[in-house]
Amino acid sequence: MALTKKSLYMLAWCTIAANPLFSDKWLCAETWYRLINARYPTLRYTGQDNASVDRGQLTTALTTYYSSDAASGLENPNGVYYAWFKHDDPYTGKPGRVHYFYYDSTKENKPTPPRSWRDVADPYAKSVQMVERRVQVVRNRNNAEEAKVERSIRALVDKKNKDDNERLIKARNAGSGGLDGMDEDDDDDSNEDDKSNGEEKLNNQNHMGWLSSEAGMLFLGSKDADGDVVDILQERIGNLTKVLQVNGYKSVLQSADDDGAELNDHQKWHIGQKAIYLREAYKLALEKWGNQVNWMSICIEAIDRVKEFGYSSVTSPRTVMDYNKAFRKDGLFPHPCYTIRLGKPPTPQVFEHFPQLPVRIKDFMLKNQAHFSVELLRTELQQDMFPALVDECKKSDGYEQDEGYVLAQHYIDKPPSYSTVEKKVDGKVVEDISLRHMMGKCTDFAEEVSQLEAIGKKLGCSVIITTKYHAEYAGEGIEYSWGLAKCFYRRQPLSKKKKKANFFALVDQCLSQELLTKDMVRKFSKPCLS
């Protein structure tokens, strides 16, 4: 028995709702109606002898026979729920009753009863493609019911065409000259019917996948990103193409015009390579993504295409995917220089709360440079500097909620240790408790140049590569001091070297002023000065 048009609309709605892009979401009745007509465009040609189905009839059929009111709390065996609210229509803007439908694909994820229309806001209603009716829905090949719907639609269309032709022949034989109700444009309509019988060629840029939160996350870096993903990708392809021009890298580089942001030749080449691979991947995505083609397979094909042009710097699709992650949020690659990328020099959090702390650290290092060690500074921080900062914080009201107080107290309870500098959490060095990081931000030491570089600067030349810098050139016998400390360490019993606490205590003893006295340091420096 042939399906009527009403039955076809119901079956067509079920196949659309089963699509992962539209299931488990609240969509208004107008969105469902437009999706049905986008997926099955020939449905509107299915005969005059079948009742015409409009939006109201579709909504009535769904609410009466197929779904349950979400506010009732009752479970629906079909997994379909509805809700309605009086507010402005999301498409026309006119006030009225708007129905929403929800399909539970698992039959176990019943929606929470909505309290207002904001709880069931349609994510597709405001999209440009849906409003302008230029959306297309690709076939869900995992759903066999779609093929059944298409066959039924074709059967109804064929029946309509056959009946119209028979009536046209009878009318001509009767001398009426045509079919009642037909105008001069009916020939064009029949041509459209013929074109509609076959599967229409889909424009991949119009399918609903581009409106999903997955597309926004993949290409724009956020599920709630504003703007049309297709239009933004097309714009970014144009920007990536400009990289091949002179200084074109600035169009896709963060803070490209800031002071000191100029790149060297290798960095410019690297930006160009990123742009070439990412541009090709975006072009392929606009052609193929979403129709059973995932992002990784597109990156693999992009690498193969670029290889035909003579480029072979990238071999793994993961690399292209990483390029996209760095580029997708703002359409810019991050600047290679960490300072320019952040807009300020990387500073430990404790230095931001206590600007006087680096000054105290420098003074301590300069006063104890003859026998300085990181463990010596660690002890000073734990016993004197951080307690002094805590005492300063306690002088103000409400100090317990002050971030500076909490941070300083944390360093007292868990002091930074030199032995944990290289340990990482989630692959990243914890810089806020790294003494090496703190010392590296002391500009007196971070900007210090070698003796060879200093002499070269005076002579008017630059030293790009230099050999290992020895303190003996500057008149300091540091290696003599190290040798003395090493010999003393080797002479100590093994019991003093076992356990972490004993080891650190022995190292402090080897570097102490009792062993390396001022007279001994001067004695070691004398041959260097001569």
PDB file of C-alpha atoms in Angstrom, residues 29 46 247 403:
ATOM      1  CA  ALA A  29       8.770  23.212  14.311  1.00  0.00           C
ATOM      2  CA  THR A  46       3.934  14.302  -4.391  1.00  0.00           C
ATOM      3  CA  ASN A 247      56.192  40.161   4.104  1.00  0.00           C
ATOM      4  CA  GLU A 403      46.588  36.321  47.079  1.00  0.00           C
TER       5      GLU A 403
END
